[in-house]
mmCIF file of C-alpha atoms in Angstrom:
data_model
loop_
_atom_site.group_PDB
_atom_site.id
_atom_site.type_symbol
_atom_site.label_atom_id
_atom_site.label_comp_id
_atom_site.label_asym_id
_atom_site.label_seq_id
_atom_site.Cartn_x
_atom_site.Cartn_y
_atom_site.Cartn_z
ATOM 1 C CA MET A 1 12.494 -36.892 -0.009
ATOM 2 C CA PRO A 2 10.052 -36.655 3.703
ATOM 3 C CA ALA A 3 8.006 -33.525 3.046
ATOM 4 C CA LYS A 4 8.274 -30.281 4.939
ATOM 5 C CA ARG A 5 7.754 -30.515 8.704
ATOM 6 C CA PRO A 6 5.073 -27.485 9.983
ATOM 7 C CA ALA A 7 6.277 -24.694 10.578
ATOM 8 C CA THR A 8 5.725 -23.986 14.605
ATOM 9 C CA ARG A 9 2.232 -22.062 14.803
ATOM 10 C CA LEU A 10 3.498 -20.698 18.990
ATOM 11 C CA ALA A 11 6.583 -18.166 19.012
ATOM 12 C CA GLN A 12 9.773 -20.632 21.173
ATOM 13 C CA LEU A 13 9.686 -18.271 24.783
ATOM 14 C CA LYS A 14 13.053 -18.125 25.791
ATOM 15 C CA GLU A 15 13.328 -18.640 30.178
ATOM 16 C CA GLU A 16 14.603 -15.278 30.647
ATOM 17 C CA ASP A 17 12.009 -13.300 28.765
ATOM 18 C CA LEU A 18 9.170 -15.235 30.621
ATOM 19 C CA ASN A 19 6.388 -13.198 32.563
ATOM 20 C CA THR A 20 6.048 -14.100 36.406
ATOM 21 C CA ALA A 21 3.144 -15.898 35.171
ATOM 22 C CA GLN A 22 5.606 -17.878 33.228
ATOM 23 C CA GLN A 23 7.686 -18.953 34.935
ATOM 24 C CA ALA A 24 5.853 -19.796 37.748
ATOM 25 C CA LEU A 25 3.903 -22.045 35.722
ATOM 26 C CA LEU A 26 7.174 -23.234 34.469
ATOM 27 C CA GLU A 27 8.135 -23.768 38.274
ATOM 28 C CA SER A 28 5.510 -25.860 39.419
ATOM 29 C CA LEU A 29 6.529 -28.499 36.528
ATOM 30 C CA ARG A 30 10.016 -28.427 37.597
ATOM 31 C CA ALA A 31 9.173 -28.962 41.375
ATOM 32 C CA GLY A 32 7.145 -32.035 40.975
ATOM 33 C CA PRO A 33 7.681 -35.055 39.372
ATOM 34 C CA ARG A 34 9.580 -35.245 35.516
ATOM 35 C CA GLY A 35 11.599 -32.680 37.502
ATOM 36 C CA LYS A 36 14.616 -29.431 37.375
ATOM 37 C CA SER A 37 15.656 -31.078 33.835
ATOM 38 C CA LEU A 38 12.169 -30.035 32.322
ATOM 39 C CA THR A 39 12.931 -27.870 28.502
ATOM 40 C CA LEU A 40 10.073 -26.048 27.264
ATOM 41 C CA ARG A 41 9.845 -28.556 24.574
ATOM 42 C CA GLY A 42 6.618 -30.216 23.884
ATOM 43 C CA PRO A 43 3.309 -29.378 25.410
ATOM 44 C CA PHE A 44 5.284 -27.496 27.678
ATOM 45 C CA ALA A 45 6.812 -24.531 25.128
ATOM 46 C CA ALA A 46 2.523 -24.046 24.379
ATOM 47 C CA TRP A 47 0.628 -24.061 27.700
ATOM 48 C CA MET A 48 3.854 -20.709 28.635
ATOM 49 C CA HIS A 49 1.886 -18.607 25.873
ATOM 50 C CA ALA A 50 -1.385 -19.099 28.436
ATOM 51 C CA PRO A 51 -0.469 -20.434 32.010
ATOM 52 C CA GLU A 52 -2.639 -20.304 34.371
ATOM 53 C CA PHE A 53 -4.440 -22.801 31.678
ATOM 54 C CA GLY A 54 -1.015 -24.860 31.777
ATOM 55 C CA GLN A 55 -0.976 -25.175 35.527
ATOM 56 C CA LEU A 56 -4.291 -26.682 36.235
ATOM 57 C CA ALA A 57 -3.260 -29.232 32.738
ATOM 58 C CA GLN A 58 0.476 -29.489 34.265
ATOM 59 C CA ALA A 59 -0.605 -30.787 37.368
ATOM 60 C CA LEU A 60 -3.557 -33.367 36.081
ATOM 61 C CA GLY A 61 -0.583 -34.424 33.943
ATOM 62 C CA ALA A 62 1.463 -35.151 36.214
ATOM 63 C CA HIS A 63 -1.612 -37.234 38.595
ATOM 64 C CA ALA A 64 -1.929 -38.984 35.507
ATOM 65 C CA ARG A 65 1.108 -40.190 34.501
ATOM 66 C CA TYR A 66 2.790 -40.859 37.977
ATOM 67 C CA LYS A 67 0.233 -41.165 40.014
ATOM 68 C CA THR A 68 -2.356 -43.192 38.949
ATOM 69 C CA ALA A 69 -3.546 -46.517 39.614
ATOM 70 C CA LEU A 70 -2.440 -49.007 36.009
ATOM 71 C CA GLU A 71 0.920 -49.710 36.439
ATOM 72 C CA PRO A 72 3.648 -47.653 33.967
ATOM 73 C CA ARG A 73 3.413 -50.570 31.111
ATOM 74 C CA LEU A 74 -0.167 -50.403 30.544
ATOM 75 C CA SER A 75 0.108 -46.497 31.366
ATOM 76 C CA GLU A 76 2.443 -45.413 28.525
ATOM 77 C CA PHE A 77 0.241 -48.825 26.267
ATOM 78 C CA ALA A 78 -2.463 -46.321 26.491
ATOM 79 C CA ILE A 79 -0.492 -43.253 25.608
ATOM 80 C CA LEU A 80 1.187 -44.779 23.029
ATOM 81 C CA CYS A 81 -2.565 -45.865 21.831
ATOM 82 C CA THR A 82 -3.703 -42.008 22.066
ATOM 83 C CA ALA A 83 -0.288 -40.707 20.142
ATOM 84 C CA ARG A 84 -0.785 -42.948 17.269
ATOM 85 C CA PHE A 85 -5.231 -42.321 16.662
ATOM 86 C CA TRP A 86 -3.765 -38.563 16.749
ATOM 87 C CA LYS A 87 -0.679 -39.088 15.490
ATOM 88 C CA ALA A 88 0.637 -36.974 17.623
ATOM 89 C CA GLN A 89 4.382 -36.943 16.713
ATOM 90 C CA TYR A 90 5.907 -35.391 20.312
ATOM 91 C CA GLU A 91 3.767 -37.811 21.452
ATOM 92 C CA TRP A 92 4.863 -40.659 20.210
ATOM 93 C CA PHE A 93 9.079 -39.212 20.892
ATOM 94 C CA ALA A 94 8.437 -38.544 24.522
ATOM 95 C CA HIS A 95 6.701 -41.660 25.478
ATOM 96 C CA GLY A 96 7.509 -44.432 22.489
ATOM 97 C CA PRO A 97 11.038 -44.639 24.511
ATOM 98 C CA MET A 98 9.195 -44.575 28.133
ATOM 99 C CA ALA A 99 6.884 -47.462 26.864
ATOM 100 C CA LEU A 100 9.995 -49.645 26.061
ATOM 101 C CA LYS A 101 11.618 -48.549 29.260
ATOM 102 C CA ALA A 102 7.981 -49.723 31.152
ATOM 103 C CA GLY A 103 8.152 -53.100 29.862
ATOM 104 C CA VAL A 104 6.104 -52.656 26.110
ATOM 105 C CA LYS A 105 7.939 -54.647 23.387
ATOM 106 C CA PRO A 106 9.301 -53.341 20.816
ATOM 107 C CA LYS A 107 7.256 -55.458 18.547
ATOM 108 C CA VAL A 108 4.484 -53.952 20.285
ATOM 109 C CA ILE A 109 5.309 -50.227 19.395
ATOM 110 C CA GLU A 110 6.144 -50.811 16.363
ATOM 111 C CA ASP A 111 2.969 -52.391 15.483
ATOM 112 C CA LEU A 112 0.898 -49.650 17.395
ATOM 113 C CA ARG A 113 3.370 -46.691 14.959
ATOM 114 C CA LYS A 114 2.621 -48.712 11.703
ATOM 115 C CA GLY A 115 -1.290 -48.395 12.983
ATOM 116 C CA ARG A 116 -1.618 -52.500 13.219
ATOM 117 C CA ALA A 117 -3.681 -54.042 15.970
ATOM 118 C CA PRO A 118 -0.914 -55.458 18.618
ATOM 119 C CA ALA A 119 -1.863 -59.604 17.895
ATOM 120 C CA SER A 120 0.944 -60.134 19.998
ATOM 121 C CA ALA A 121 0.433 -57.863 22.871
ATOM 122 C CA PRO A 122 -0.383 -59.224 26.099
ATOM 123 C CA LYS A 123 -3.625 -60.095 26.782
ATOM 124 C CA ASP A 124 -3.674 -57.107 29.759
ATOM 125 C CA GLU A 125 -2.717 -54.885 26.869
ATOM 126 C CA ARG A 126 -5.099 -55.359 23.322
ATOM 127 C CA ALA A 127 -7.644 -55.644 25.839
ATOM 128 C CA ILE A 128 -6.845 -51.764 26.638
ATOM 129 C CA TYR A 129 -5.630 -51.880 22.962
ATOM 130 C CA ALA A 130 -9.760 -52.320 21.810
ATOM 131 C CA PHE A 131 -11.044 -50.377 24.305
ATOM 132 C CA VAL A 132 -8.832 -47.446 23.565
ATOM 133 C CA GLN A 133 -9.922 -48.556 19.731
ATOM 134 C CA GLU A 134 -13.988 -48.689 20.671
ATOM 135 C CA LEU A 135 -13.585 -45.314 23.187
ATOM 136 C CA TYR A 136 -11.953 -42.820 19.975
ATOM 137 C CA LYS A 137 -13.988 -44.609 17.259
ATOM 138 C CA THR A 138 -17.431 -44.733 19.136
ATOM 139 C CA ARG A 139 -17.236 -42.894 22.089
ATOM 140 C CA ARG A 140 -18.713 -45.182 24.173
ATOM 141 C CA VAL A 141 -17.446 -48.854 25.023
ATOM 142 C CA SER A 142 -19.214 -52.016 24.883
ATOM 143 C CA ASN A 143 -19.866 -54.266 28.575
ATOM 144 C CA GLN A 144 -18.183 -56.544 26.662
ATOM 145 C CA THR A 145 -14.821 -54.714 25.623
ATOM 146 C CA TYR A 146 -15.189 -52.739 29.488
ATOM 147 C CA LYS A 147 -15.092 -56.097 30.714
ATOM 148 C CA ARG A 148 -12.262 -57.538 28.961
ATOM 149 C CA VAL A 149 -10.618 -54.326 31.080
ATOM 150 C CA ARG A 150 -12.317 -53.901 33.964
ATOM 151 C CA ALA A 151 -10.865 -57.871 34.276
ATOM 152 C CA PHE A 152 -8.180 -56.457 35.843
ATOM 153 C CA LEU A 153 -7.977 -53.006 36.542
ATOM 154 C CA ASN A 154 -10.819 -52.006 39.498
ATOM 155 C CA ASP A 155 -12.529 -49.814 39.386
ATOM 156 C CA ALA A 156 -10.311 -46.566 40.582
ATOM 157 C CA ALA A 157 -8.420 -47.394 38.053
ATOM 158 C CA MET A 158 -10.746 -47.621 35.342
ATOM 159 C CA VAL A 159 -12.061 -43.943 36.324
ATOM 160 C CA GLU A 160 -7.762 -43.267 35.855
ATOM 161 C CA LEU A 161 -7.006 -44.965 32.826
ATOM 162 C CA VAL A 162 -10.451 -42.315 31.043
ATOM 163 C CA GLY A 163 -8.492 -39.825 32.024
ATOM 164 C CA ILE A 164 -5.133 -40.458 30.479
ATOM 165 C CA LEU A 165 -7.047 -41.038 27.796
ATOM 166 C CA GLY A 166 -8.607 -37.787 28.017
ATOM 167 C CA TYR A 167 -5.463 -35.857 29.372
ATOM 168 C CA TYR A 168 -3.322 -37.136 26.517
ATOM 169 C CA THR A 169 -5.473 -36.132 24.171
ATOM 170 C CA LEU A 170 -5.723 -32.737 25.296
ATOM 171 C CA ILE A 171 -1.416 -34.031 24.931
ATOM 172 C CA SER A 172 -2.325 -34.984 21.250
ATOM 173 C CA MET A 173 -4.411 -31.619 20.332
ATOM 174 C CA THR A 174 -1.728 -29.198 21.722
ATOM 175 C CA LEU A 175 0.788 -30.850 19.956
ATOM 176 C CA ASN A 176 -1.276 -30.916 16.801
ATOM 177 C CA VAL A 177 -2.994 -27.877 16.553
ATOM 178 C CA PHE A 178 0.283 -25.935 17.893
ATOM 179 C CA HIS A 179 2.784 -28.356 15.294
ATOM 180 C CA MET A 180 5.372 -29.222 18.440
ATOM 181 C CA LEU A 181 7.388 -31.580 16.825
ATOM 182 C CA PRO A 182 10.064 -33.934 18.109
ATOM 183 C CA PRO A 183 13.942 -32.224 17.319
ATOM 184 C CA GLU A 184 15.095 -31.448 13.131
ATOM 185 C CA ASP A 185 17.290 -34.051 13.630
ATOM 186 C CA GLU A 186 14.337 -36.215 14.623
ATOM 187 C CA LYS A 187 12.355 -39.084 11.869
ATOM 188 C CA LEU A 188 8.176 -38.367 12.803
ATOM 189 C CA PRO A 189 6.788 -41.991 13.196
ATOM 190 C CA PHE A 190 3.812 -40.654 11.414
ATOM 191 C CA ALA A 191 3.532 -38.755 7.551
ATOM 192 C CA GLU A 192 2.319 -35.368 8.474
ATOM 193 C CA PRO A 193 -0.326 -34.304 6.545
ATOM 194 C CA THR A 194 0.276 -32.269 3.389
ATOM 195 C CA ALA A 195 -0.462 -28.332 4.305
ATOM 196 C CA LYS A 196 -2.972 -26.075 3.707
#
């Protein structure tokens, strides 16, 4: 029997009830690369409760997701590494299909989801995986690990990779703290901890 899902900790706001600052945030989200069909789910639903913060965060996120020097495959791979580290259910739900579409292989995605090193991944993905794991676990990156990634990313892309990891850590923490989960009809990618 599946574990009971924790209840969302923030009220789900309806578009017709948004105040001026919240409406401005929604308009900014829809005017950007995420598009007009964006719905108030995941981190965006949380940010509606702090719209000024949401404006800043969504602008950084639009750049981190759509405008960095990393090709989409590597960016989405790094996002999945972050989602797995934090066991961020909604982040995995949203970005798993995007990673697949960007060219991350299904076996690599499944290895990441299960917490296994993706041995069958291409060399660049394996280097990013080692970078992410080392950074999150030790809060530093060794020269050897840095050089493995620097072999295929320039300095700007290295800075942006760290930015992607930081931004999606913010997303992961937001999703986890406020229990922002995938829709009820979606299976959770990770076991939820027992509620206390």
